[in-house]
Amino acid sequence: MKGRRRFLGQMAASAGAMAMSGKLAAASPEGGIAQGGRVVSTWDFGVGANQAAWKRLSAGGSALDAVEQGARWAEGDLCNPTVGRCGNPDRDGVLTLDASIMDGDGRCGAVAALEDIAHPISVARRVMEDTPHVMLVGEGAQQFAVAQGFEKRRLLTPEAEKAWHAWRERAEYRPQINAERRLRPGDKDNHDTLGMLAIDRNGRLAGACTTSGMAWKMHGRVGDSPIIGAGLYVDNEVGAATASGVGEEMIRNAASFLVVELMRQGRTPMEACREAIERVVRKRPEASKSLQVCFLAIDKHGEVGAFALHGGFVYAVCDAAKQDVLRASDSIYGEGA
Ligand code: SD4
């Protein structure tokens, strides 16, 4: 992947560097988070997304505006086969996008299975702000987006279409299940989803999650990313969490909510992510050997932690001191398990 190549050179962490050890510096004289806050994102392309978000945060913008901007960068500026307009389609060749956004006061919005609209995260924000609902799906989500002034245009890129044709040639296409799992979904060569969490200078949290979902998924399949509590959860009283990997496991475990609730009970972000991963394994020990699940969390003080089921999960951290740090999370099974 283009973004991956671009950012691999910036990988600074060893496999053992599983969490940001330091908390943010003490509160600033204004009583906010020192030096303008912090933003963290899943995967190597999170570095670029963080920088887009940081422009807002460092200029005094809200965490909510920052995560929307960061997610838009991943959806648009970076041509990424796993997020936004350059995403790979489902097994019927249709590109469907999922996204959610949430702030620490519990305001949230989401879209699922959205077609032909380039910035699902901004549609999700409009759902949050301009409707009495939390989630719109499929045709209804598209109608709403168009009514809100979003441009409708065919998004599938020639590269994604080519990849889909290549997949069809080697895949065993069955009506109910897609048995093709040559690459472990969510692993380092087959990952999707920008999950982004930010804390602003006033200590307010927000998160965004955007994805084209798992490539070659069944048409109509919705993953965790647009489901509040599964792919994203934010609470100003505690912290925030997001997820990447096989969304079915996150949904089964209400996983991002679980991570936040574990932090509420006193776990550090890394401990909370680890415990949530252990829950996934306990529920489905056999399946856990071959699928990837990754969590990223930040607490209300700005401390960051992550944990994955398998090796290969990296996340990007950005604050006033470090603009492009990429860290590797620890995992239950190492790389290539
Ligand atoms: C999904 N969680 O649609 C997303 C995919 C993903 O790394 O994050 N893969 O299930």
Coordinates of N, CA and C in Angstrom, one line a residue, residues 50-246:
N50 N -3.1 11.9 11.6 CA -2.8 12.7 12.8 C -2.4 14.1 12.4
Q51 N -1.5 14.2 11.4 CA -1.0 15.6 11.1 C -2.2 16.5 10.6
A52 N -3.1 15.9 9.9 CA -4.3 16.7 9.4 C -5.1 17.1 10.7
A53 N -5.2 16.2 11.6 CA -6.0 16.5 12.8 C -5.2 17.5 13.7
W54 N -3.9 17.4 13.7 CA -3.1 18.2 14.6 C -3.2 19.7 14.2
K55 N -3.3 19.9 12.9 CA -3.5 21.3 12.4 C -4.6 22.0 13.1
R56 N -5.7 21.2 13.3 CA -6.9 21.8 14.0 C -6.6 21.9 15.5
L57 N -6.1 20.8 16.1 CA -5.9 20.8 17.5 C -4.9 21.9 18.0
S58 N -3.8 22.0 17.2 CA -2.7 22.9 17.6 C -3.2 24.4 17.4
A59 N -4.2 24.6 16.6 CA -4.7 25.9 16.4 C -5.8 26.2 17.4
G60 N -6.0 25.3 18.3 CA -7.0 25.6 19.4 C -8.4 25.0 19.0
G61 N -8.4 24.2 17.9 CA -9.7 23.6 17.5 C -10.2 22.5 18.5
S62 N -11.4 22.1 18.3 CA -12.0 21.1 19.2 C -11.5 19.7 18.8
A63 N -11.5 18.8 19.7 CA -11.2 17.4 19.4 C -12.1 16.9 18.3
L64 N -13.4 17.3 18.4 CA -14.3 16.8 17.4 C -13.9 17.3 16.0
D65 N -13.6 18.5 15.8 CA -13.2 19.0 14.5 C -11.9 18.3 14.1
A66 N -11.0 18.1 15.0 CA -9.8 17.5 14.7 C -9.9 16.1 14.1
V67 N -10.8 15.3 14.8 CA -10.9 13.9 14.3 C -11.6 13.8 13.0
E68 N -12.6 14.8 12.8 CA -13.2 14.8 11.5 C -12.2 15.1 10.4
Q69 N -11.4 16.1 10.6 CA -10.4 16.4 9.6 C -9.4 15.3 9.4
G70 N -9.0 14.6 10.4 CA -8.0 13.5 10.3 C -8.7 12.4 9.5
A71 N -9.9 12.1 9.8 CA -10.6 11.0 9.1 C -10.8 11.4 7.6
R72 N -11.1 12.7 7.4 CA -11.3 13.1 6.0 C -10.0 12.9 5.2
W73 N -8.8 13.2 5.9 CA -7.6 13.0 5.2 C -7.4 11.5 4.7
A74 N -7.7 10.6 5.6 CA -7.6 9.2 5.3 C -8.6 8.8 4.2
E75 N -9.7 9.4 4.2 CA -10.8 9.0 3.2 C -10.4 9.6 1.8
G76 N -9.7 10.7 1.8 CA -9.6 11.4 0.5 C -8.2 11.6 0.1
D77 N -7.4 12.3 0.9 CA -6.1 12.7 0.4 C -5.2 11.5 0.1
L78 N -5.3 10.6 1.0 CA -4.4 9.4 0.8 C -5.2 8.4 0.1
C79 N -4.7 7.9 -1.0 CA -5.4 6.9 -1.8 C -5.1 5.5 -1.2
N80 N -6.1 5.1 -0.4 CA -5.9 4.0 0.5 C -6.9 2.9 0.2
P81 N -6.5 1.7 -0.1 CA -7.4 0.6 -0.5 C -8.3 0.1 0.6
T82 N -8.2 0.7 1.8 CA -8.9 0.2 2.9 C -9.8 1.2 3.6
V83 N -9.8 2.5 3.1 CA -10.6 3.6 3.7 C -11.0 4.5 2.6
G84 N -12.3 4.9 2.6 CA -12.7 6.0 1.7 C -12.8 5.6 0.2
R85 N -12.6 6.7 -0.6 CA -12.9 6.6 -2.0 C -12.0 5.6 -2.8
C86 N -10.8 5.2 -2.2 CA -10.0 4.3 -2.9 C -10.1 2.9 -2.4
G87 N -11.1 2.7 -1.5 CA -11.3 1.4 -0.8 C -11.6 0.2 -1.8
N88 N -11.3 -1.0 -1.4 CA -11.6 -2.2 -2.1 C -13.1 -2.4 -1.9
P89 N -13.8 -3.0 -3.0 CA -15.2 -3.2 -2.9 C -15.6 -4.5 -2.1
D90 N -16.9 -4.8 -2.0 CA -17.3 -6.0 -1.5 C -17.2 -7.1 -2.6
R91 N -17.7 -8.3 -2.3 CA -17.5 -9.4 -3.2 C -18.3 -9.3 -4.5
D92 N -19.3 -8.3 -4.4 CA -20.1 -8.1 -5.6 C -19.6 -6.9 -6.4
G93 N -18.4 -6.4 -6.0 CA -17.8 -5.3 -6.7 C -18.4 -3.9 -6.3
V94 N -19.1 -3.8 -5.2 CA -19.7 -2.6 -4.8 C -18.9 -2.0 -3.6
L95 N -18.4 -0.8 -3.7 CA -17.7 -0.1 -2.6 C -18.7 0.4 -1.6
T96 N -18.7 0.0 -0.4 CA -19.6 0.5 0.6 C -18.7 1.0 1.8
L97 N -19.1 2.1 2.3 CA -18.3 2.8 3.4 C -19.0 2.8 4.7
D98 N -18.3 2.7 5.8 CA -18.8 2.7 7.1 C -18.1 3.8 7.9
A99 N -18.7 4.6 8.7 CA -18.0 5.5 9.6 C -18.8 5.9 10.8
S100 N -18.1 6.3 11.8 CA -18.8 6.9 13.0 C -17.9 8.0 13.6
I101 N -18.6 8.8 14.4 CA -17.9 9.9 15.1 C -18.6 10.1 16.4
M102 N -17.9 10.5 17.4 CA -18.4 10.6 18.8 C -17.7 11.6 19.6
D103 N -18.3 12.3 20.4 CA -17.6 13.2 21.4 C -17.8 12.7 22.8
G104 N -17.1 13.3 23.7 CA -17.0 12.8 25.1 C -18.3 13.1 25.9
D105 N -19.2 13.8 25.3 CA -20.5 14.1 25.9 C -21.5 13.1 25.5
G106 N -21.1 12.1 24.7 CA -22.1 11.1 24.2 C -22.8 11.4 23.0
R107 N -22.5 12.5 22.4 CA -23.1 12.8 21.1 C -22.4 12.0 20.0
C108 N -23.2 11.3 19.1 CA -22.6 10.5 18.1 C -23.5 10.3 16.9
G109 N -22.8 10.0 15.8 CA -23.5 9.8 14.5 C -22.7 8.7 13.7
A110 N -23.4 8.1 12.8 CA -22.8 7.0 12.0 C -23.5 6.8 10.7
V111 N -22.8 6.3 9.8 CA -23.4 5.8 8.5 C -22.8 4.4 8.2
A112 N -23.6 3.6 7.6 CA -23.1 2.2 7.2 C -23.6 1.9 5.8
A113 N -22.7 1.1 5.1 CA -23.0 0.7 3.8 C -23.4 1.9 2.9
L114 N -22.7 2.9 3.0 CA -22.9 4.1 2.2 C -22.1 4.0 0.9
E115 N -22.9 4.3 -0.2 CA -22.2 4.2 -1.5 C -22.1 5.5 -2.2
D116 N -21.0 5.7 -2.9 CA -20.8 6.8 -3.8 C -20.8 8.2 -3.2
I117 N -20.4 8.2 -1.9 CA -20.2 9.5 -1.2 C -18.8 9.5 -0.6
A118 N -17.9 10.4 -1.0 CA -16.5 10.3 -0.7 C -16.1 10.5 0.8
H119 N -16.9 11.2 1.6 CA -16.5 11.5 3.0 C -17.6 11.0 4.0
P120 N -17.7 9.7 4.2 CA -18.7 9.2 5.2 C -18.5 9.8 6.6
I121 N -17.3 10.2 7.0 CA -17.2 10.7 8.3 C -17.9 12.0 8.5
S122 N -17.9 12.8 7.4 CA -18.7 14.1 7.5 C -20.2 13.9 7.5
V123 N -20.6 12.8 6.7 CA -22.0 12.5 6.7 C -22.4 12.0 8.1
A124 N -21.5 11.2 8.8 CA -21.8 10.8 10.1 C -22.0 11.9 11.1
R125 N -21.1 12.9 10.9 CA -21.2 14.1 11.8 C -22.5 14.9 11.5
R126 N -23.0 14.9 10.3 CA -24.3 15.6 10.0 C -25.4 14.8 10.6
V127 N -25.3 13.4 10.6 CA -26.3 12.6 11.2 C -26.4 13.0 12.7
M128 N -25.2 13.1 13.3 CA -25.2 13.5 14.7 C -25.8 14.9 15.0
E129 N -25.5 15.8 14.1 CA -25.8 17.2 14.4 C -27.2 17.6 13.9
D130 N -27.6 17.0 12.7 CA -28.8 17.5 12.1 C -29.9 16.5 12.0
T131 N -29.8 15.4 12.7 CA -31.0 14.5 12.7 C -31.2 14.1 14.2
P132 N -32.4 13.5 14.5 CA -32.6 13.0 15.8 C -32.1 11.6 16.0
H133 N -31.4 11.1 15.0 CA -30.9 9.7 15.0 C -29.4 9.6 15.2
V134 N -29.0 8.3 15.3 CA -27.6 8.1 15.5 C -27.0 7.4 14.2
M135 N -27.7 6.6 13.5 CA -27.1 5.9 12.4 C -28.1 5.8 11.2
L136 N -27.6 6.1 10.0 CA -28.3 5.9 8.8 C -27.6 4.9 7.9
V137 N -28.3 4.1 7.2 CA -27.6 3.0 6.4 C -28.0 3.1 5.0
G138 N -27.2 2.6 4.1 CA -27.5 2.3 2.7 C -28.1 3.5 2.0
E139 N -29.2 3.2 1.3 CA -29.8 4.2 0.4 C -30.3 5.4 1.2
G140 N -30.8 5.2 2.4 CA -31.3 6.3 3.3 C -30.1 7.2 3.6
A141 N -29.0 6.6 3.9 CA -27.8 7.4 4.3 C -27.4 8.2 3.1
Q142 N -27.4 7.6 1.9 CA -27.0 8.3 0.7 C -28.0 9.5 0.4
Q143 N -29.3 9.2 0.5 CA -30.3 10.2 0.3 C -30.0 11.4 1.2
F144 N -29.8 11.1 2.4 CA -29.5 12.2 3.4 C -28.3 13.0 3.0
A145 N -27.2 12.2 2.6 CA -26.0 12.9 2.3 C -26.2 13.9 1.1
V146 N -26.9 13.4 0.1 CA -27.2 14.2 -1.1 C -28.0 15.4 -0.7
A147 N -29.0 15.2 0.1 CA -29.9 16.3 0.6 C -29.0 17.4 1.4
Q148 N -28.0 16.9 2.0 CA -27.1 17.8 2.8 C -26.0 18.5 1.9
G149 N -26.1 18.1 0.6 CA -25.1 18.8 -0.3 C -23.9 18.0 -0.7
F150 N -23.8 16.8 -0.2 CA -22.6 16.0 -0.5 C -22.8 15.5 -2.0
E151 N -21.6 15.5 -2.7 CA -21.7 15.1 -4.1 C -21.8 13.6 -4.2
K152 N -22.7 13.1 -5.1 CA -22.8 11.7 -5.4 C -22.0 11.4 -6.6
R153 N -21.0 10.5 -6.5 CA -20.3 10.1 -7.7 C -19.7 8.7 -7.5
R154 N -19.6 8.0 -8.6 CA -19.0 6.6 -8.6 C -17.6 6.7 -8.1
L155 N -17.3 5.9 -7.0 CA -16.0 6.0 -6.4 C -15.0 4.9 -6.8
L156 N -15.5 3.8 -7.1 CA -14.6 2.7 -7.3 C -13.5 3.0 -8.3
T157 N -12.2 2.9 -7.8 CA -11.1 3.3 -8.6 C -10.8 2.1 -9.6
P158 N -10.1 2.4 -10.7 CA -9.7 1.3 -11.6 C -8.8 0.3 -10.9
E159 N -8.0 0.7 -10.0 CA -7.1 -0.2 -9.2 C -7.9 -1.2 -8.3
A160 N -9.0 -0.6 -7.7 CA -9.8 -1.4 -6.8 C -10.6 -2.4 -7.7
E161 N -11.0 -2.0 -8.8 CA -11.8 -2.8 -9.7 C -10.9 -4.0 -10.2
K162 N -9.7 -3.6 -10.5 CA -8.7 -4.7 -11.0 C -8.5 -5.7 -9.9
A163 N -8.3 -5.2 -8.6 CA -8.0 -6.1 -7.5 C -9.2 -7.0 -7.3
W164 N -10.4 -6.4 -7.5 CA -11.6 -7.2 -7.3 C -11.7 -8.3 -8.3
H165 N -11.4 -8.0 -9.6 CA -11.4 -9.0 -10.7 C -10.4 -10.1 -10.4
A166 N -9.2 -9.7 -9.9 CA -8.2 -10.7 -9.5 C -8.6 -11.6 -8.4
W167 N -9.3 -11.0 -7.4 CA -9.8 -11.8 -6.3 C -10.8 -12.8 -6.8
R168 N -11.7 -12.3 -7.7 CA -12.8 -13.2 -8.2 C -12.2 -14.4 -8.9
E169 N -11.1 -14.2 -9.6 CA -10.5 -15.3 -10.3 C -10.0 -16.4 -9.4
R170 N -9.5 -16.0 -8.2 CA -8.9 -17.0 -7.3 C -9.9 -17.4 -6.2
A171 N -11.0 -16.7 -6.0 CA -11.8 -16.9 -4.9 C -12.9 -18.0 -5.1
E172 N -13.2 -18.6 -4.0 CA -14.4 -19.5 -4.0 C -15.6 -18.8 -3.6
Y173 N -16.4 -18.4 -4.6 CA -17.6 -17.5 -4.2 C -18.8 -18.4 -3.9
R174 N -19.2 -18.3 -2.6 CA -20.4 -19.0 -2.2 C -21.5 -18.1 -1.8
P175 N -22.7 -18.5 -1.9 CA -23.8 -17.6 -1.7 C -23.8 -17.0 -0.3
Q176 N -23.6 -17.7 0.7 CA -23.7 -17.2 2.0 C -22.5 -16.8 2.7
I177 N -21.4 -17.5 2.4 CA -20.1 -17.1 3.1 C -19.0 -16.9 2.1
N178 N -18.1 -16.1 2.4 CA -17.0 -15.8 1.7 C -15.8 -16.6 2.3
A179 N -15.5 -17.7 1.8 CA -14.5 -18.6 2.4 C -13.0 -18.1 2.1
E180 N -12.9 -17.1 1.3 CA -11.6 -16.7 0.9 C -10.9 -15.9 2.0
R181 N -10.0 -16.5 2.7 CA -9.3 -15.7 3.8 C -7.8 -16.0 3.7
R182 N -7.3 -15.7 2.5 CA -5.9 -16.0 2.3 C -5.0 -15.1 3.2
L183 N -5.4 -13.8 3.2 CA -4.7 -13.0 4.2 C -5.6 -12.8 5.4
R184 N -5.0 -12.8 6.6 CA -5.8 -12.7 7.8 C -6.3 -11.2 7.8
P185 N -7.7 -11.1 7.8 CA -8.2 -9.7 7.8 C -7.6 -8.9 9.0
G186 N -7.2 -7.7 8.6 CA -6.6 -6.9 9.7 C -5.2 -7.1 10.0
D187 N -4.5 -8.0 9.3 CA -3.1 -8.1 9.6 C -2.3 -7.1 8.9
K188 N -1.0 -7.1 9.1 CA -0.2 -6.0 8.6 C -0.2 -5.8 7.1
D189 N -0.6 -6.8 6.4 CA -0.7 -6.6 4.9 C -2.1 -6.5 4.4
N190 N -3.0 -6.5 5.3 CA -4.4 -6.6 4.9 C -5.3 -5.8 5.9
H191 N -4.9 -4.6 6.2 CA -5.6 -3.9 7.3 C -6.4 -2.8 6.7
D192 N -7.4 -2.4 7.5 CA -8.4 -1.4 7.1 C -8.5 -0.5 8.3
T193 N -9.3 0.5 8.0 CA -9.9 1.3 9.1 C -9.0 2.3 9.8
L194 N -9.3 3.5 9.7 CA -8.7 4.6 10.5 C -9.6 4.7 11.7
G195 N -9.0 4.4 12.9 CA -9.6 4.7 14.2 C -8.8 5.8 14.8
M196 N -9.4 7.0 15.1 CA -8.7 8.1 15.6 C -9.3 8.6 16.9
L197 N -8.5 8.9 17.9 CA -8.9 9.5 19.1 C -8.1 10.8 19.4
A198 N -8.8 11.8 19.9 CA -8.1 13.0 20.2 C -8.6 13.6 21.6
I199 N -7.6 14.3 22.2 CA -8.0 15.1 23.4 C -7.5 16.5 23.1
D200 N -8.4 17.5 23.3 CA -8.0 18.8 23.0 C -7.5 19.6 24.2
R201 N -7.1 20.8 24.1 CA -6.4 21.6 25.1 C -7.4 21.8 26.3
N202 N -8.6 21.6 26.1 CA -9.6 21.7 27.2 C -9.9 20.4 27.9
G203 N -9.2 19.4 27.4 CA -9.4 18.0 28.0 C -10.6 17.3 27.5
R204 N -11.2 17.8 26.4 CA -12.3 17.2 25.8 C -11.9 16.1 24.8
L205 N -12.6 15.0 24.8 CA -12.3 13.9 23.9 C -13.2 13.8 22.8
A206 N -12.7 13.2 21.7 CA -13.6 12.8 20.5 C -12.9 11.7 19.8
G207 N -13.7 11.0 19.0 CA -13.1 9.9 18.2 C -13.8 9.8 16.9
A208 N -13.1 9.2 15.9 CA -13.7 9.0 14.6 C -13.2 7.6 14.1
C209 N -14.0 7.0 13.3 CA -13.6 5.6 12.8 C -14.2 5.6 11.4
T210 N -13.4 5.3 10.4 CA -13.8 5.2 9.0 C -13.2 4.1 8.2
T211 N -13.9 3.5 7.4 CA -13.4 2.3 6.7 C -14.2 1.9 5.5
S212 N -13.6 1.2 4.6 CA -14.4 0.5 3.5 C -14.7 -0.9 4.0
G213 N -14.3 -1.2 5.2 CA -14.6 -2.6 5.7 C -13.7 -3.6 5.2
M214 N -14.0 -4.8 5.5 CA -13.1 -5.9 5.0 C -13.4 -6.1 3.5
A215 N -12.3 -6.1 2.7 CA -12.4 -6.3 1.3 C -13.1 -7.6 1.0
W216 N -13.9 -7.6 0.0 CA -14.6 -8.8 -0.5 C -15.7 -9.4 0.5
K217 N -16.1 -8.5 1.4 CA -17.1 -8.9 2.4 C -18.4 -9.1 1.6
M218 N -19.4 -9.8 2.3 CA -20.7 -10.0 1.6 C -21.4 -8.6 1.4
H219 N -22.1 -8.5 0.4 CA -22.8 -7.3 0.1 C -23.8 -7.1 1.3
G220 N -23.8 -5.9 1.9 CA -24.7 -5.6 3.0 C -24.1 -5.9 4.3
R221 N -22.9 -6.5 4.4 CA -22.2 -6.7 5.6 C -21.8 -5.3 6.3
V222 N -22.1 -5.2 7.5 CA -21.6 -4.0 8.3 C -20.7 -4.5 9.4
G223 N -19.5 -3.8 9.5 CA -18.6 -4.2 10.5 C -18.8 -3.4 11.8
D224 N -17.8 -3.3 12.6 CA -17.8 -2.6 13.9 C -17.7 -1.1 13.8
S225 N -17.0 -0.7 12.7 CA -16.6 0.7 12.7 C -17.7 1.8 12.8
P226 N -18.9 1.5 12.2 CA -20.0 2.5 12.4 C -20.8 2.2 13.7
I227 N -20.5 1.2 14.4 CA -21.3 0.8 15.5 C -20.7 1.4 16.8
I228 N -21.5 2.3 17.4 CA -21.0 3.0 18.6 C -20.9 1.9 19.7
G229 N -19.7 1.9 20.4 CA -19.5 0.9 21.4 C -18.7 -0.3 20.9
A230 N -18.8 -0.6 19.6 CA -18.0 -1.7 19.0 C -16.7 -1.1 18.4
G231 N -16.8 -0.3 17.4 CA -15.6 0.2 16.8 C -15.1 1.5 17.4
L232 N -15.9 2.2 18.2 CA -15.6 3.5 18.8 C -16.4 3.8 20.0
Y233 N -15.8 4.3 21.0 CA -16.6 4.8 22.2 C -15.8 5.9 22.9
V234 N -16.5 6.9 23.3 CA -15.8 8.1 23.9 C -16.6 8.6 25.1
D235 N -15.9 8.8 26.2 CA -16.6 9.4 27.4 C -15.6 10.3 28.1
N236 N -16.0 11.6 28.1 CA -15.1 12.6 28.8 C -14.7 12.2 30.2
E237 N -15.5 11.5 30.9 CA -15.2 11.2 32.3 C -14.1 10.1 32.4
V238 N -13.8 9.4 31.3 CA -12.9 8.3 31.4 C -11.8 8.3 30.3
G239 N -12.3 8.2 29.1 CA -11.3 8.1 28.0 C -12.1 7.7 26.7
A240 N -11.3 7.2 25.8 CA -11.9 6.8 24.5 C -11.1 5.5 24.0
A241 N -11.9 4.8 23.1 CA -11.2 3.6 22.5 C -11.7 3.4 21.1
T242 N -10.9 2.8 20.3 CA -11.3 2.5 18.9 C -10.7 1.1 18.6
A243 N -11.1 0.6 17.4 CA -10.7 -0.8 17.1 C -10.4 -1.0 15.6
S244 N -9.6 -1.9 15.3 CA -9.4 -2.4 13.9 C -9.3 -3.9 13.9
G245 N -9.5 -4.5 12.8 CA -9.5 -5.9 12.7 C -10.8 -6.5 12.3
V246 N -11.1 -7.7 12.6 CA -12.3 -8.4 12.2 C -13.5 -7.8 13.1

